[in-house]
mmCIF file of C-alpha atoms in Angstrom:
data_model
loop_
_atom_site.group_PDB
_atom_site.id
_atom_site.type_symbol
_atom_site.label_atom_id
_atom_site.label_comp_id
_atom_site.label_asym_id
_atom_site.label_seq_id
_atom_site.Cartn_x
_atom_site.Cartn_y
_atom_site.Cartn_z
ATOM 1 C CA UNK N 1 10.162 -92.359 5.343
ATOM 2 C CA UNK N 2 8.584 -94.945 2.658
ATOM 3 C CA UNK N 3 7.775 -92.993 -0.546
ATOM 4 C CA UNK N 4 4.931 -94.317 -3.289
ATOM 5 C CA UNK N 5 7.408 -96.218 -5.043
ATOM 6 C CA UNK N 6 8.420 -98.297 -1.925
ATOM 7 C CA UNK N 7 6.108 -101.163 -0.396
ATOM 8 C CA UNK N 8 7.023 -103.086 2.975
ATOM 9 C CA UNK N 9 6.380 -107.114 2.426
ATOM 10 C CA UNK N 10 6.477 -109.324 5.989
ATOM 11 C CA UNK N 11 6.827 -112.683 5.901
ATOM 12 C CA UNK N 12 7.897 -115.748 7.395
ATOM 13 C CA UNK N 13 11.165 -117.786 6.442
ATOM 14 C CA UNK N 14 11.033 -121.710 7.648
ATOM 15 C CA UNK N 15 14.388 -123.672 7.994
ATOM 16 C CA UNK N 16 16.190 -121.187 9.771
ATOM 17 C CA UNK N 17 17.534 -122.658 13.070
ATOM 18 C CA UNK N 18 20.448 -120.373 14.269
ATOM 19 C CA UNK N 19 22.426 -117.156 13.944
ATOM 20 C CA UNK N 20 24.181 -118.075 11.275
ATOM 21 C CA UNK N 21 21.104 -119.096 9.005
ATOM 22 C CA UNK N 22 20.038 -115.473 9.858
ATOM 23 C CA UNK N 23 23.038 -113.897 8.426
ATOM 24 C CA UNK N 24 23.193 -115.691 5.437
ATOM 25 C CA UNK N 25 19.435 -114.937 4.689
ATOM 26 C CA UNK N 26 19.560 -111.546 5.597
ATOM 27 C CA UNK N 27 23.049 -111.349 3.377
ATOM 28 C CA UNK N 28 21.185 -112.815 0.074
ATOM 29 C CA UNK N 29 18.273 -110.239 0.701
ATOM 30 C CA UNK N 30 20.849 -107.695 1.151
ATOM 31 C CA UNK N 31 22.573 -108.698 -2.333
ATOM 32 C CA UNK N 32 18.971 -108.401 -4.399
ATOM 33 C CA UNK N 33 18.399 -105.319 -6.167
ATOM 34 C CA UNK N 34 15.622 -102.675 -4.455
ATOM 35 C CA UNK N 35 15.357 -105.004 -1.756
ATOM 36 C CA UNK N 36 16.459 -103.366 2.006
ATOM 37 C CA UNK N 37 16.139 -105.426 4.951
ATOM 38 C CA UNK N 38 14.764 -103.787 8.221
ATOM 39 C CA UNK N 39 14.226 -106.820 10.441
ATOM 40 C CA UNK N 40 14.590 -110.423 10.057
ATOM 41 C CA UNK N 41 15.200 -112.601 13.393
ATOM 42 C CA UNK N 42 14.665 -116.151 14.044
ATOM 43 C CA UNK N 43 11.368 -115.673 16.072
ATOM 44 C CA UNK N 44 9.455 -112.894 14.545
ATOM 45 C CA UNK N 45 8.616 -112.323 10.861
ATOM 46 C CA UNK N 46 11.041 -111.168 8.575
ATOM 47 C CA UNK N 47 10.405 -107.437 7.467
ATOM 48 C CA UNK N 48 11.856 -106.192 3.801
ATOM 49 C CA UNK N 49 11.315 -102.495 2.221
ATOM 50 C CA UNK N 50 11.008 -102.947 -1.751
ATOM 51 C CA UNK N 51 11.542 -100.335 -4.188
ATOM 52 C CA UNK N 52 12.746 -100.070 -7.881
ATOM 53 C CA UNK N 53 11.113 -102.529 -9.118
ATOM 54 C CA UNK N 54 11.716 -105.308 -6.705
ATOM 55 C CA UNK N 55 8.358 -107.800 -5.804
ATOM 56 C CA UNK N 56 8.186 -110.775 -3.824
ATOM 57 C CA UNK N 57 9.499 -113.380 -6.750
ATOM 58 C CA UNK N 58 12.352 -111.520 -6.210
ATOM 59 C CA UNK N 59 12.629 -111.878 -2.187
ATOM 60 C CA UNK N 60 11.178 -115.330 -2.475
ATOM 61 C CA UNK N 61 14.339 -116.008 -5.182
ATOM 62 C CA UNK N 62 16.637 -114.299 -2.819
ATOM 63 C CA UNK N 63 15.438 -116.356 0.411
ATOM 64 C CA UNK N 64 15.338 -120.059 -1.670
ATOM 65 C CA UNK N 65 18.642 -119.247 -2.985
ATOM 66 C CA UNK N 66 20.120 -118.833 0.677
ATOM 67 C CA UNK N 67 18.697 -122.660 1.092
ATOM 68 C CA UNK N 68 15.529 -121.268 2.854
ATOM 69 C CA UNK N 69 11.783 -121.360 2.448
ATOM 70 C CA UNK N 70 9.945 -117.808 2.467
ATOM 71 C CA UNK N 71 6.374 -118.132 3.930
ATOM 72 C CA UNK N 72 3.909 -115.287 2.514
ATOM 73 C CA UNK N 73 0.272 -114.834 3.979
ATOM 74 C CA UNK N 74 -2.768 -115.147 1.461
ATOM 75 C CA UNK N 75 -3.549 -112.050 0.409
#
């Protein structure tokens, strides 16, 4: 259950292209502070909890540092 601290952020990633792009994405989200991931496939958006102080500079960090490109919606 998500408490007031926690916010869910979905998103897109382009230049992933198999399995093993998944993993390491999903392994560099795993690695950033306050950042859990719940779902993150090749064809679906990818789905992060945040809490503690982590934002999206810090998933979009995360995700360029794996060698990917995160894709956010205008707000």
């Amino acid at each position: 259950m998500s408490t007031p601290t926690e916010t869910t952020l979905r998103f897109g990633i382009d230049g992933m292209t198999c399995g093993g792009c998944v993993a390491s994405a999903t392994k560099a989200l795993d690695r950033t502070p306050g950042v859990e991931v719940e779902q993150l496939t090749l064809d679906g958006p990818a789905v992060v909890r945040l809490s503690g102080g982590a934002d999206r500079e810090a998933v979009r960090q995360a995700v360029e540092d794996a060698g990917f490109q995160p894709v956010f919606e205008a707000a």
